Amino acid sequence: MGRIIVQVKITNLFEEDKTIECGMFVDTGAGALILPKAWKERLGNFKRSEIVELQLANQEVVKGEACWPVEIKIEGFRPVSNEVIFVEMDTEKGDKCEPLLGYVILEQAQVAIDMLGHRLVPVKYIDMK
């Protein structure tokens, strides 16, 4: 299976000058947008946040901080509003940490994955079935 990395811009909706632009790994096994906790200050202060538990692929449960509202703009697709979850990551890699873009955000932005072309493609309609 190939890796899909896309450019994403995340903006704090109450401090619109606070943004993060980065390449994100598309991970259909993850539900949310996940960023390193070390990047949180770059998005400023949030109106809402809460501690959440996340289960990793190896079944380990870790704590993260869900913060909202943010605007999420996947390059080439419409922006959506949602939350970002900050978790501890290996920050020795600096900006090379691998943020994750999960399926909830993809569906919300009307994005599908072309597995043969290893790219994202638009979905014409929002699924209401």
Coordinates of C-alpha atoms in Angstrom, one line a residue:
M1 CA 0.0 0.0 0.0
G2 CA 1.3 3.5 -0.9
R3 CA 1.5 6.5 1.3
I4 CA -0.5 9.7 0.5
I5 CA 0.7 13.0 1.9
V6 CA -1.4 16.1 1.3
Q7 CA -0.9 19.8 2.2
V8 CA -3.3 21.0 4.8
K9 CA -3.8 24.4 6.4
I10 CA -5.3 24.5 9.9
T11 CA -6.6 27.8 11.3
N12 CA -7.8 28.7 14.7
L13 CA -11.3 30.3 14.0
F14 CA -11.0 32.7 16.9
E15 CA -7.4 33.7 16.2
E16 CA -7.3 33.6 12.4
D17 CA -3.7 34.8 12.2
K18 CA -2.7 31.5 14.0
T19 CA -2.3 28.8 11.4
I20 CA -0.3 25.7 10.7
E21 CA 0.5 24.5 7.1
C22 CA 2.0 21.1 6.7
G23 CA 2.1 17.9 4.8
M24 CA -0.2 15.3 6.5
F25 CA -0.3 11.5 6.2
V26 CA -3.7 10.4 5.1
D27 CA -4.7 7.6 7.5
T28 CA -8.1 6.0 7.0
G29 CA -7.5 4.0 10.2
A30 CA -7.6 7.3 12.2
G31 CA -10.8 9.3 12.6
A32 CA -9.5 12.7 13.5
L33 CA -6.9 15.3 12.6
I34 CA -3.9 14.6 14.8
L35 CA -1.0 17.0 15.4
P36 CA 2.0 16.9 17.7
K37 CA 1.3 18.5 21.1
A38 CA 4.5 20.5 20.6
W39 CA 2.7 22.5 17.8
K40 CA -0.3 23.5 19.9
E41 CA 1.1 27.0 20.8
R42 CA 1.3 27.8 17.1
L43 CA -2.5 27.8 16.9
G44 CA -3.0 30.2 19.9
N45 CA -5.7 29.9 22.4
F46 CA -8.9 27.8 21.9
K47 CA -12.4 28.5 23.0
R48 CA -13.0 24.8 23.8
S49 CA -10.8 21.9 24.7
E50 CA -11.0 18.6 26.5
I51 CA -8.8 15.6 27.3
V52 CA -9.7 12.6 25.2
E53 CA -8.4 9.0 24.9
L54 CA -7.2 7.5 21.7
Q55 CA -6.5 3.9 20.8
L56 CA -3.4 3.4 18.7
A57 CA -3.0 0.7 16.0
N58 CA -1.0 -1.4 18.6
Q59 CA -4.1 -1.2 21.0
E60 CA -2.3 1.2 23.3
V61 CA -4.5 3.9 24.8
V62 CA -3.0 7.4 25.0
K63 CA -4.4 10.7 26.1
G64 CA -4.7 13.7 23.8
E65 CA -6.3 17.2 23.9
A66 CA -9.1 17.9 21.5
C67 CA -9.3 21.6 20.7
W68 CA -11.8 23.5 18.6
P69 CA -13.0 25.2 16.5
V70 CA -10.5 25.1 13.7
E71 CA -10.8 25.4 9.9
I72 CA -9.2 22.6 8.0
K73 CA -8.3 23.2 4.4
I74 CA -7.0 20.3 2.4
E75 CA -5.3 21.6 -0.7
G76 CA -7.7 21.5 -3.6
F77 CA -10.8 20.8 -1.6
R78 CA -13.4 22.9 0.3
P79 CA -12.5 24.0 3.9
V80 CA -14.4 22.4 6.8
S81 CA -14.7 23.2 10.5
N82 CA -13.9 20.6 13.1
E83 CA -11.4 19.9 15.9
V84 CA -7.7 19.1 16.1
I85 CA -6.3 16.6 18.6
F86 CA -2.9 17.2 20.0
V87 CA -0.9 14.1 21.2
E88 CA 2.7 13.5 22.3
M89 CA 4.9 12.7 19.4
D90 CA 8.6 12.2 18.9
T91 CA 9.6 15.8 18.6
E92 CA 13.3 15.0 18.0
K93 CA 12.2 14.9 14.3
G94 CA 11.1 18.6 14.7
D95 CA 8.8 19.6 11.9
K96 CA 9.2 16.1 10.4
C97 CA 6.7 14.7 12.8
E98 CA 4.0 12.9 11.0
P99 CA 0.6 14.6 11.5
L100 CA -2.4 12.4 10.6
L101 CA -5.5 13.3 8.5
G102 CA -8.3 10.9 9.4
Y103 CA -11.4 9.7 7.6
V104 CA -13.9 12.0 9.4
I105 CA -12.3 15.1 8.0
L106 CA -11.9 13.5 4.6
E107 CA -15.6 12.7 4.5
Q108 CA -16.6 16.1 5.7
A109 CA -14.5 17.8 3.0
Q110 CA -16.0 15.5 0.3
V111 CA -12.7 13.7 -0.4
A112 CA -12.2 10.1 -1.4
I113 CA -9.0 8.1 -1.8
D114 CA -7.9 6.8 -5.2
M115 CA -5.8 3.8 -4.1
L116 CA -4.5 3.0 -7.6
G117 CA -3.3 6.6 -8.2
H118 CA -2.3 7.2 -4.5
R119 CA -4.1 10.5 -4.5
L120 CA -7.2 12.2 -3.2
V121 CA -10.2 12.8 -5.5
P122 CA -13.4 14.8 -5.0
V123 CA -16.7 13.2 -4.1
K124 CA -19.6 14.8 -6.0
Y125 CA -22.2 14.4 -3.2
I126 CA -22.2 14.3 0.5
D127 CA -23.5 10.8 1.5
M128 CA -27.0 11.0 3.1
K129 CA -27.9 7.3 2.8

